[in-house]
Short mmCIF file of N, CA and C in Angstrom, two decimals:
data_model
loop_
_atom_site.label_atom_id
_atom_site.label_comp_id
_atom_site.label_asym_id
_atom_site.label_seq_id
_atom_site.Cartn_x
_atom_site.Cartn_y
_atom_site.Cartn_z
N MET L 1 79.31 111.57 82.67
CA MET L 1 80.78 111.64 82.14
C MET L 1 80.92 110.59 80.74
N ALA L 2 81.32 111.53 79.46
CA ALA L 2 81.36 110.85 78.63
C ALA L 2 82.70 109.36 78.23
N GLU L 3 82.21 108.43 78.02
CA GLU L 3 83.21 107.46 78.13
C GLU L 3 84.36 107.32 77.40
N GLN L 4 85.78 107.63 78.09
CA GLN L 4 87.00 107.27 77.29
C GLN L 4 87.17 106.02 76.87
N LYS L 5 87.78 106.11 75.70
CA LYS L 5 88.41 104.57 75.08
C LYS L 5 89.93 104.76 75.58
N THR L 6 90.14 103.34 76.74
CA THR L 6 91.11 103.17 76.65
C THR L 6 92.03 101.99 75.59
N ASN L 7 92.84 101.78 75.71
CA ASN L 7 93.53 100.96 74.70
C ASN L 7 93.03 99.34 75.29
N VAL L 8 92.76 99.19 76.58
CA VAL L 8 92.34 98.17 76.60
C VAL L 8 91.02 98.04 76.23
N MET L 9 89.97 98.85 76.00
CA MET L 9 88.52 98.78 75.59
C MET L 9 88.85 98.53 74.21
N ARG L 10 89.68 99.13 73.53
CA ARG L 10 90.18 98.89 72.15
C ARG L 10 90.20 97.58 71.78
N ILE L 11 91.11 96.97 72.19
CA ILE L 11 91.54 95.65 72.30
C ILE L 11 90.34 94.59 72.48
N LEU L 12 89.51 94.91 73.33
CA LEU L 12 88.22 93.96 73.63
C LEU L 12 87.02 94.28 72.27
N GLU L 13 86.96 95.52 71.73
CA GLU L 13 86.29 95.62 70.82
C GLU L 13 86.86 95.30 69.45
N LYS L 14 88.00 95.00 69.56
CA LYS L 14 88.55 94.49 68.15
C LYS L 14 87.98 92.87 68.15
N LYS L 15 88.39 92.57 69.40
CA LYS L 15 88.23 91.10 69.50
C LYS L 15 86.63 90.74 69.57
N LYS L 16 85.93 91.85 69.76
CA LYS L 16 84.29 91.44 69.65
C LYS L 16 84.00 90.91 71.00
N ILE L 17 84.80 91.12 72.00
CA ILE L 17 84.41 90.94 73.48
C ILE L 17 83.49 91.89 74.40
N SER L 18 82.52 91.14 74.83
CA SER L 18 81.65 92.28 75.44
C SER L 18 81.96 92.69 76.82
N TYR L 19 81.88 93.98 77.22
CA TYR L 19 82.24 94.18 78.25
C TYR L 19 81.64 95.67 78.60
N GLN L 20 81.57 96.13 79.99
CA GLN L 20 81.12 96.98 80.59
C GLN L 20 82.13 98.11 81.52
N ALA L 21 82.32 99.23 80.85
CA ALA L 21 83.21 100.36 81.23
C ALA L 21 82.73 100.97 82.75
N HIS L 22 83.12 100.99 83.53
CA HIS L 22 82.88 102.04 84.70
C HIS L 22 84.05 102.92 84.85
N SER L 23 83.53 103.98 85.59
CA SER L 23 84.41 105.01 85.86
C SER L 23 84.25 105.87 87.12
N TYR L 24 85.20 106.06 87.91
CA TYR L 24 85.03 106.68 89.35
C TYR L 24 85.81 107.54 89.35
N PRO L 25 85.69 108.16 90.56
CA PRO L 25 86.21 109.66 90.87
C PRO L 25 87.78 109.74 91.64
N HIS L 26 88.47 110.20 90.89
CA HIS L 26 90.02 110.15 91.39
C HIS L 26 90.64 111.39 91.41
N GLY L 27 92.13 111.23 92.24
CA GLY L 27 92.67 112.69 92.12
C GLY L 27 93.72 112.23 91.21
N LYS L 28 94.84 112.68 91.32
CA LYS L 28 96.32 112.68 90.74
C LYS L 28 96.72 111.12 90.81
N GLU L 29 96.64 110.97 92.57
CA GLU L 29 96.85 109.29 93.03
C GLU L 29 95.70 108.56 92.59
N PRO L 30 96.66 107.09 92.73
CA PRO L 30 95.66 106.04 92.47
C PRO L 30 95.14 105.74 94.11
N VAL L 31 93.86 105.13 93.72
CA VAL L 31 93.46 104.72 95.31
C VAL L 31 93.35 103.17 95.00
N ASP L 32 93.36 102.83 96.46
CA ASP L 32 93.39 101.36 96.38
C ASP L 32 92.38 100.58 96.27
N GLY L 33 92.14 99.08 95.62
CA GLY L 33 91.13 98.60 95.23
C GLY L 33 89.91 98.62 95.95
N ALA L 34 89.93 98.35 97.10
CA ALA L 34 88.98 98.14 97.83
C ALA L 34 88.14 99.64 97.83
N THR L 35 88.38 100.40 97.86
CA THR L 35 87.96 102.13 97.40
C THR L 35 87.34 102.14 96.34
N VAL L 36 88.21 101.48 94.94
CA VAL L 36 87.54 101.48 93.84
C VAL L 36 86.24 100.83 94.15
N ALA L 37 86.27 99.71 94.67
CA ALA L 37 85.22 98.38 94.75
C ALA L 37 84.12 99.63 95.49
N ARG L 38 84.10 100.06 96.38
CA ARG L 38 83.12 101.04 97.33
C ARG L 38 82.68 102.02 96.51
N LEU L 39 83.55 102.61 95.57
CA LEU L 39 83.07 103.62 94.60
C LEU L 39 82.10 103.52 93.70
N LEU L 40 82.56 102.39 93.35
CA LEU L 40 81.64 101.44 91.86
C LEU L 40 80.16 100.69 92.41
N GLY L 41 80.35 100.56 93.95
CA GLY L 41 79.09 100.39 94.77
C GLY L 41 79.30 98.49 94.27
N GLN L 42 80.59 97.89 94.11
CA GLN L 42 80.80 96.46 94.12
C GLN L 42 81.25 95.94 94.82
N ASP L 43 81.00 94.48 95.09
CA ASP L 43 81.83 93.77 95.78
C ASP L 43 83.43 93.72 96.02
N PRO L 44 84.04 93.34 96.76
CA PRO L 44 85.77 93.78 96.55
C PRO L 44 86.02 92.04 96.10
N GLN L 45 84.94 90.89 96.00
CA GLN L 45 85.75 89.92 95.71
C GLN L 45 85.19 89.63 94.52
N GLN L 46 84.69 90.54 93.78
CA GLN L 46 84.34 90.67 92.45
C GLN L 46 85.33 91.60 91.64
N VAL L 47 85.89 92.89 92.27
CA VAL L 47 87.23 93.57 91.56
C VAL L 47 88.54 92.83 91.93
N TYR L 48 89.34 92.76 91.08
CA TYR L 48 90.89 91.93 91.16
C TYR L 48 91.62 93.26 90.41
N LYS L 49 92.49 92.93 91.07
CA LYS L 49 94.11 93.57 91.38
C LYS L 49 95.01 93.50 90.35
N THR L 50 95.53 94.21 89.59
CA THR L 50 96.77 93.02 89.01
C THR L 50 98.08 93.25 89.35
N LEU L 51 98.47 92.21 89.68
CA LEU L 51 100.69 92.14 90.47
C LEU L 51 101.20 91.67 89.57
N VAL L 52 102.49 92.17 89.30
CA VAL L 52 103.12 91.89 88.51
C VAL L 52 104.48 91.49 89.41
N ALA L 53 105.24 89.94 88.95
CA ALA L 53 106.16 89.39 89.78
C ALA L 53 107.48 88.91 89.22
N GLN L 54 108.59 88.71 89.64
CA GLN L 54 109.50 87.80 88.71
C GLN L 54 109.79 86.58 89.40
N GLY L 55 110.01 85.69 88.59
CA GLY L 55 110.23 84.62 89.05
C GLY L 55 111.87 84.30 89.47
N HIS L 56 112.18 83.38 90.05
CA HIS L 56 113.58 82.85 90.10
C HIS L 56 114.33 82.91 88.87
N SER L 57 113.77 82.58 87.60
CA SER L 57 114.06 82.22 86.51
C SER L 57 114.59 83.38 85.80
N LYS L 58 114.08 84.53 86.65
CA LYS L 58 113.94 86.12 85.96
C LYS L 58 113.03 86.29 84.93
N ASN L 59 111.83 85.46 84.90
CA ASN L 59 110.61 85.39 83.90
C ASN L 59 109.62 86.19 84.42
N TYR L 60 108.65 87.01 83.85
CA TYR L 60 107.65 87.71 84.62
C TYR L 60 106.49 87.43 84.47
N TYR L 61 105.53 87.60 85.55
CA TYR L 61 104.27 86.74 85.83
C TYR L 61 103.61 88.15 86.27
N VAL L 62 102.02 87.69 85.77
CA VAL L 62 101.30 88.43 85.92
C VAL L 62 100.30 87.77 87.20
N PHE L 63 99.83 88.09 88.34
CA PHE L 63 98.66 87.62 89.25
C PHE L 63 97.49 88.24 89.35
N VAL L 64 96.43 88.23 89.21
CA VAL L 64 95.00 88.99 89.26
C VAL L 64 94.24 88.17 90.61
N ILE L 65 93.92 89.12 91.42
CA ILE L 65 93.08 88.48 92.53
C ILE L 65 92.41 89.40 93.16
N PRO L 66 91.54 89.39 93.80
CA PRO L 66 90.60 90.40 94.49
C PRO L 66 91.10 91.67 95.10
N VAL L 67 90.62 92.45 94.91
CA VAL L 67 91.57 93.50 95.38
C VAL L 67 91.62 93.90 97.32
N GLU L 68 90.89 92.92 98.00
CA GLU L 68 91.26 92.97 99.55
C GLU L 68 91.87 91.95 100.13
N ASP L 69 92.18 91.23 98.85
CA ASP L 69 93.09 89.80 98.91
C ASP L 69 94.56 90.06 99.06
N THR L 70 95.51 89.44 99.77
CA THR L 70 97.13 88.99 99.40
C THR L 70 97.30 88.20 98.41
N LEU L 71 98.45 88.40 98.00
CA LEU L 71 98.86 87.60 96.87
C LEU L 71 99.79 86.46 97.68
N ASP L 72 99.53 85.00 97.79
CA ASP L 72 100.35 84.13 98.27
C ASP L 72 101.76 83.70 97.73
N LEU L 73 103.15 84.46 97.69
CA LEU L 73 104.12 84.29 96.76
C LEU L 73 104.07 82.77 96.71
N LYS L 74 104.65 81.78 97.85
CA LYS L 74 104.19 80.18 97.56
C LYS L 74 103.67 79.94 96.59
N LYS L 75 102.12 80.17 96.66
CA LYS L 75 100.96 79.50 95.70
C LYS L 75 101.11 80.08 94.16
N ALA L 76 102.04 81.37 93.95
CA ALA L 76 102.27 82.08 93.03
C ALA L 76 103.23 81.45 92.01
N ALA L 77 104.10 81.00 92.86
CA ALA L 77 105.31 80.36 92.32
C ALA L 77 105.11 78.69 91.60
N LYS L 78 104.13 78.47 92.66
CA LYS L 78 103.83 76.63 92.66
C LYS L 78 102.72 76.94 91.18
N ALA L 79 102.01 78.08 91.03
CA ALA L 79 101.11 78.30 89.90
C ALA L 79 102.28 78.75 88.64
N ALA L 80 103.07 79.29 88.56
CA ALA L 80 104.31 79.66 87.56
C ALA L 80 104.91 78.62 87.41
N GLY L 81 104.93 77.56 88.22
CA GLY L 81 106.42 76.88 88.02
C GLY L 81 107.84 77.19 88.65
N GLU L 82 107.85 78.05 89.09
CA GLU L 82 108.80 78.71 89.59
C GLU L 82 109.14 78.20 90.86
N LYS L 83 111.02 78.63 91.55
CA LYS L 83 111.12 78.27 92.58
C LYS L 83 110.82 78.94 93.85
N SER L 84 110.50 80.19 92.98
CA SER L 84 110.36 81.25 93.57
C SER L 84 109.67 82.46 92.83
N VAL L 85 108.91 83.35 93.42
CA VAL L 85 108.43 84.65 92.72
C VAL L 85 108.53 86.12 93.68
N GLU L 86 109.02 86.81 93.01
CA GLU L 86 109.07 88.38 94.13
C GLU L 86 108.25 89.59 93.31
N MET L 87 107.45 90.21 94.55
CA MET L 87 106.81 91.04 93.25
C MET L 87 107.94 92.03 92.76
N ILE L 88 107.30 93.20 91.75
CA ILE L 88 108.62 93.72 90.94
C ILE L 88 108.60 95.28 91.98
N HIS L 89 109.21 96.25 91.69
CA HIS L 89 109.02 96.91 92.29
C HIS L 89 108.43 98.02 91.54
N VAL L 90 107.21 98.95 92.17
CA VAL L 90 106.40 99.80 91.54
C VAL L 90 106.89 100.61 90.06
N SER L 91 107.83 101.27 90.58
CA SER L 91 109.02 102.08 89.68
C SER L 91 109.20 100.86 88.31
N GLU L 92 109.02 100.09 88.59
CA GLU L 92 109.71 98.93 87.19
C GLU L 92 108.20 99.03 86.22
N LEU L 93 106.83 99.28 86.87
CA LEU L 93 105.97 98.69 86.19
C LEU L 93 105.43 99.36 84.36
N PRO L 94 105.85 100.79 84.91
CA PRO L 94 105.57 101.38 83.38
C PRO L 94 106.52 100.93 82.28
N ALA L 95 107.66 100.67 82.54
CA ALA L 95 108.44 100.60 81.72
C ALA L 95 108.27 98.96 81.68
N LEU L 96 107.89 98.08 81.95
CA LEU L 96 107.75 96.51 81.69
C LEU L 96 106.23 96.26 81.27
N THR L 97 105.26 97.41 81.62
CA THR L 97 104.01 96.63 81.31
C THR L 97 103.34 97.75 80.48
N GLY L 98 103.62 99.14 80.40
CA GLY L 98 103.06 100.11 79.70
C GLY L 98 102.08 101.09 81.04
N TYR L 99 101.68 100.34 81.87
CA TYR L 99 100.81 100.80 83.12
C TYR L 99 101.36 101.49 84.11
N VAL L 100 100.39 102.37 84.81
CA VAL L 100 101.05 102.74 86.10
C VAL L 100 100.54 102.33 87.28
N ARG L 101 100.66 102.40 88.04
CA ARG L 101 100.25 101.78 89.51
C ARG L 101 98.90 102.59 89.91
N GLY L 102 97.70 101.54 90.11
CA GLY L 102 96.22 102.08 89.96
C GLY L 102 95.79 102.06 88.80
N GLY L 103 96.80 101.68 87.78
CA GLY L 103 96.14 101.75 85.72
C GLY L 103 96.39 99.96 85.55
N CYS L 104 96.67 99.68 86.24
CA CYS L 104 97.85 98.36 85.51
C CYS L 104 96.38 97.42 85.27
N SER L 105 96.25 96.82 84.12
CA SER L 105 95.40 96.07 83.53
C SER L 105 96.05 94.36 83.16
N PRO L 106 95.37 93.39 83.42
CA PRO L 106 96.14 92.27 82.29
C PRO L 106 95.66 92.13 81.48
N ILE L 107 94.89 93.11 80.24
CA ILE L 107 94.82 92.93 78.89
C ILE L 107 95.87 94.08 78.66
N GLY L 108 96.44 93.77 77.55
CA GLY L 108 97.05 95.18 76.76
C GLY L 108 98.59 95.33 77.42
N MET L 109 99.11 94.53 77.88
CA MET L 109 100.72 95.12 78.05
C MET L 109 101.48 95.01 77.51
N LYS L 110 102.50 95.71 77.30
CA LYS L 110 103.45 96.06 76.47
C LYS L 110 103.86 94.42 75.77
N LYS L 111 104.12 93.98 76.81
CA LYS L 111 104.51 92.33 75.93
C LYS L 111 103.23 91.56 76.94
N ARG L 112 103.29 89.87 76.73
CA ARG L 112 102.30 89.40 76.87
C ARG L 112 102.75 88.29 77.72
N PHE L 113 102.68 88.46 78.86
CA PHE L 113 103.54 87.64 80.28
C PHE L 113 102.27 86.45 80.63
N ALA L 114 103.03 84.84 81.22
CA ALA L 114 101.95 84.30 81.46
C ALA L 114 101.02 84.85 82.65
N THR L 115 99.71 84.71 82.82
CA THR L 115 98.89 85.18 83.71
C THR L 115 98.30 84.31 83.97
N PHE L 116 97.86 84.56 85.56
CA PHE L 116 96.97 83.68 86.33
C PHE L 116 95.92 84.81 87.27
N PHE L 117 94.96 83.92 87.01
CA PHE L 117 93.64 84.17 88.30
C PHE L 117 93.66 83.40 89.37
N ASP L 118 93.19 84.16 90.47
CA ASP L 118 92.75 83.49 91.42
C ASP L 118 91.64 82.54 90.63
N SER L 119 91.77 81.20 91.09
CA SER L 119 90.48 80.22 90.94
C SER L 119 89.07 80.96 91.59
N GLY L 120 88.76 81.66 92.75
CA GLY L 120 87.59 82.47 93.05
C GLY L 120 86.82 82.92 91.60
N VAL L 121 87.52 83.13 90.72
CA VAL L 121 87.30 84.11 89.41
C VAL L 121 86.02 83.07 88.59
N GLU L 122 86.21 82.11 88.92
CA GLU L 122 85.59 80.61 88.23
C GLU L 122 84.03 81.02 88.77
N ARG L 123 83.96 81.35 90.10
CA ARG L 123 82.59 81.44 90.62
C ARG L 123 81.81 82.36 90.36
N LEU L 124 82.38 83.75 89.46
CA LEU L 124 81.86 84.82 89.18
C LEU L 124 80.92 85.05 88.17
N GLY L 125 79.68 85.70 87.99
CA GLY L 125 79.32 86.11 86.91
C GLY L 125 79.82 87.18 85.88
N THR L 126 80.58 87.67 86.72
CA THR L 126 81.13 88.79 86.08
C THR L 126 82.37 89.45 87.05
N VAL L 127 83.54 89.77 86.12
CA VAL L 127 84.36 90.39 87.57
C VAL L 127 84.95 91.63 86.75
N MET L 128 85.84 92.62 87.60
CA MET L 128 86.13 93.99 86.86
C MET L 128 87.70 93.91 87.34
N VAL L 129 88.11 94.70 86.09
CA VAL L 129 89.78 94.44 86.25
C VAL L 129 89.84 96.35 86.00
N SER L 130 91.16 96.64 85.98
CA SER L 130 91.13 97.84 85.38
C SER L 130 91.38 97.98 84.03
N ALA L 131 90.76 99.42 83.56
CA ALA L 131 90.67 99.63 82.26
C ALA L 131 91.89 99.83 81.38
N GLY L 132 93.33 100.22 82.36
CA GLY L 132 94.29 100.42 81.59
C GLY L 132 94.74 101.89 82.12
N LYS L 133 93.60 102.71 82.76
CA LYS L 133 94.13 103.83 83.19
C LYS L 133 93.15 104.59 84.62
N ILE L 134 94.02 105.22 85.27
CA ILE L 134 93.22 105.34 86.53
C ILE L 134 91.89 106.14 86.67
N GLY L 135 90.98 105.80 87.13
CA GLY L 135 89.74 106.28 87.15
C GLY L 135 88.96 105.21 86.09
N TRP L 136 89.17 104.09 85.40
CA TRP L 136 88.50 103.49 84.68
C TRP L 136 88.61 101.61 84.59
N GLN L 137 87.58 101.11 84.97
CA GLN L 137 87.40 99.84 85.33
C GLN L 137 86.38 99.19 84.10
N ILE L 138 86.77 97.91 83.61
CA ILE L 138 85.95 97.19 82.68
C ILE L 138 85.71 96.34 83.40
N GLU L 139 84.07 95.47 83.31
CA GLU L 139 83.62 94.70 83.69
C GLU L 139 83.45 93.65 82.73
N LEU L 140 83.86 92.27 83.02
CA LEU L 140 83.35 91.25 81.95
C LEU L 140 83.32 89.96 82.36
N SER L 141 83.07 88.81 81.52
CA SER L 141 82.64 87.61 82.09
C SER L 141 84.11 86.79 82.43
N PRO L 142 84.50 86.53 83.37
CA PRO L 142 85.56 85.08 83.72
C PRO L 142 86.14 84.62 82.51
N SER L 143 85.32 84.11 81.87
CA SER L 143 85.65 83.47 80.61
C SER L 143 86.27 84.20 79.63
N ALA L 144 85.71 85.32 79.17
CA ALA L 144 86.02 86.19 78.15
C ALA L 144 87.56 86.64 78.73
N LEU L 145 87.80 86.97 80.04
CA LEU L 145 88.79 87.67 80.46
C LEU L 145 90.32 86.83 80.49
N LEU L 146 89.78 85.16 81.08
CA LEU L 146 90.80 83.91 80.76
C LEU L 146 91.15 84.04 79.12
N GLU L 147 90.20 84.02 78.07
CA GLU L 147 90.73 84.06 76.64
C GLU L 147 91.24 85.14 76.20
N VAL L 148 91.00 86.68 76.40
CA VAL L 148 91.95 87.83 75.58
C VAL L 148 93.20 87.58 76.63
N THR L 149 93.23 87.29 77.75
CA THR L 149 94.84 87.37 78.34
C THR L 149 95.53 86.09 78.25
N GLY L 150 95.13 84.74 77.72
CA GLY L 150 95.69 83.71 77.96
C GLY L 150 95.64 83.05 79.27
N GLY L 151 95.00 83.35 79.93
CA GLY L 151 95.26 83.45 81.23
C GLY L 151 94.95 81.97 81.95
N LYS L 152 95.21 81.09 83.11
CA LYS L 152 95.02 80.21 83.75
C LYS L 152 94.77 80.37 85.24
N THR L 153 93.95 79.59 85.82
CA THR L 153 93.11 79.86 87.28
C THR L 153 94.24 79.00 88.23
N ALA L 154 94.52 79.36 89.62
CA ALA L 154 95.01 78.78 90.25
C ALA L 154 94.86 79.47 92.05
N PRO L 155 94.47 78.42 93.08
CA PRO L 155 94.82 78.98 94.37
C PRO L 155 96.16 80.25 94.05
N LEU L 156 95.91 81.57 94.82
CA LEU L 156 96.84 82.54 94.55
C LEU L 156 96.65 83.49 95.69
N THR L 157 95.76 83.26 96.61
CA THR L 157 95.55 83.99 97.68
C THR L 157 95.91 83.28 99.11
N ALA L 158 96.44 84.22 100.15
CA ALA L 158 97.08 83.95 101.19
C ALA L 158 95.47 83.38 102.11
N ASP L 159 95.95 82.47 102.89
CA ASP L 159 94.54 82.02 103.27
C ASP L 159 94.87 82.60 105.10
N VAL L 160 93.90 83.86 105.01
CA VAL L 160 93.99 84.33 106.58
C VAL L 160 93.21 83.61 107.70
N SER L 161 91.98 82.96 106.70
CA SER L 161 91.10 82.28 107.96
C SER L 161 91.71 81.34 108.51
N HIS L 162 92.89 81.16 108.44
CA HIS L 162 93.64 79.97 109.38
C HIS L 162 94.82 80.45 110.15
N SER L 163 94.90 82.01 110.02
CA SER L 163 96.02 82.35 110.61
C SER L 163 95.49 82.59 112.29
N CYS L 164 96.12 82.71 113.63
CA CYS L 164 96.07 82.85 114.55
C CYS L 164 97.26 83.45 115.51
N LEU L 165 96.54 84.42 116.16
CA LEU L 165 97.27 85.19 116.72
C LEU L 165 97.57 84.78 118.28
N CYS L 166 97.24 83.21 118.66
CA CYS L 166 96.72 82.83 119.72
C CYS L 166 98.23 82.32 120.70
N LYS L 167 97.99 82.37 121.77
CA LYS L 167 99.48 81.29 122.18
C LYS L 167 98.99 80.42 122.75
#
């Protein structure tokens, strides 16, 4: 399949940031991130999803975490310096970011929002995020991703290892 250039790829090329594009088969509906990781033969801890939330102050924030993990809203609020944050409704995503669900990238949104990556990204050699279009991912170094997004790292995911259903 010939590589299609997305806006994300053009931004990276303009900034001379090295990346590798990956495509995966898809229908009209987006697939979940774990499926994308499996289709690309990647460790789900290396493939990150982009989530958008609104803080108590009404400011918007971008949180980027591994595809199989869950965003801890308290940790996200703390990272953003907010009293609280809530996920935006998926219907708000295109107007706010320029991206659709399943194709939302932390790079190249309509407006630059404060962006936070789960701190686990620092341990990775490369990380994959959406290339801004369903069916396409980009792989690049975490440092390059942090640089191009102006992102910061913080603990963001729910700690499921301590959850207990015992009585």
